[in-house]
XYZ file of C-alpha atoms in Angstrom:
76
model
C 1.708 23.718 -9.062
C 4.588 21.833 -10.414
C 7.182 19.589 -7.843
C 9.977 22.335 -8.373
C 7.421 24.881 -7.336
C 6.268 22.763 -4.280
C 9.511 22.370 -3.081
C 10.296 25.812 -3.728
C 7.568 26.598 -1.324
C 8.256 24.042 1.149
C 11.884 25.648 1.517
C 10.496 28.891 2.386
C 7.593 28.379 4.552
C 10.316 26.195 6.135
C 12.395 29.192 6.471
C 9.987 30.871 8.205
C 8.677 28.183 10.886
C 11.909 26.492 11.506
C 10.090 24.617 14.718
C 7.171 23.096 12.558
C 7.199 19.580 11.604
C 6.896 18.010 8.150
C 3.375 17.746 7.863
C 3.124 21.300 9.709
C 4.639 22.534 7.047
C 2.980 20.735 4.338
C -0.483 22.072 6.248
C 0.668 25.300 5.899
C 1.112 25.177 2.438
C -2.111 23.392 1.283
C -3.811 26.473 3.552
C -2.261 29.109 1.058
C -2.929 27.325 -2.142
C -5.238 28.236 -4.755
C -8.154 25.785 -4.289
C -7.251 24.497 -7.818
C -3.684 23.744 -6.454
C -5.573 21.730 -3.762
C -8.037 19.879 -5.677
C -4.539 18.998 -7.918
C -2.846 17.877 -4.960
C -5.350 15.676 -3.170
C -6.329 14.235 -7.129
C -2.511 13.269 -7.317
C -2.242 11.601 -3.909
C -5.340 9.214 -4.558
C -4.420 8.779 -7.905
C -0.670 7.148 -6.718
C -2.873 5.497 -3.719
C -5.061 4.113 -6.283
C -8.235 5.355 -4.175
C -11.145 6.554 -5.851
C -12.284 9.088 -2.666
C -10.936 10.871 -0.026
C -10.882 14.160 2.351
C -9.915 16.839 -0.121
C -7.399 18.536 2.735
C -5.734 15.399 4.273
C -5.285 14.553 1.032
C -3.492 17.265 -0.089
C -1.555 17.460 2.306
C -0.058 13.299 2.321
C 1.016 14.357 -1.523
C 3.231 17.878 -0.661
C 4.488 15.526 2.424
C 5.000 12.462 -0.546
C 6.995 14.888 -3.142
C 8.989 16.467 -0.161
C 10.235 12.978 0.751
C 10.470 12.368 -2.982
C 13.138 14.553 -3.444
C 15.179 14.410 -0.129
C 15.660 10.502 -1.634
C 16.628 7.425 0.272
C 18.439 8.356 4.335
C 21.823 6.306 4.591
């Protein structure tokens, strides 16, 4: 899944669940993703952090949050 697809998925999930926090929405996306996508998310997150190992689900959620915050850009 590309970052653009991830942003669209995040936006749609947020529309369906307006009361959830950022990490809760990210967790929903990861739960719904394919096993390959979850693995890719976690691998990208661990590479960005410079780590060799980490828990799969939390690392994947962190990647989703990282992408969304990057797209949002700096807050004034």
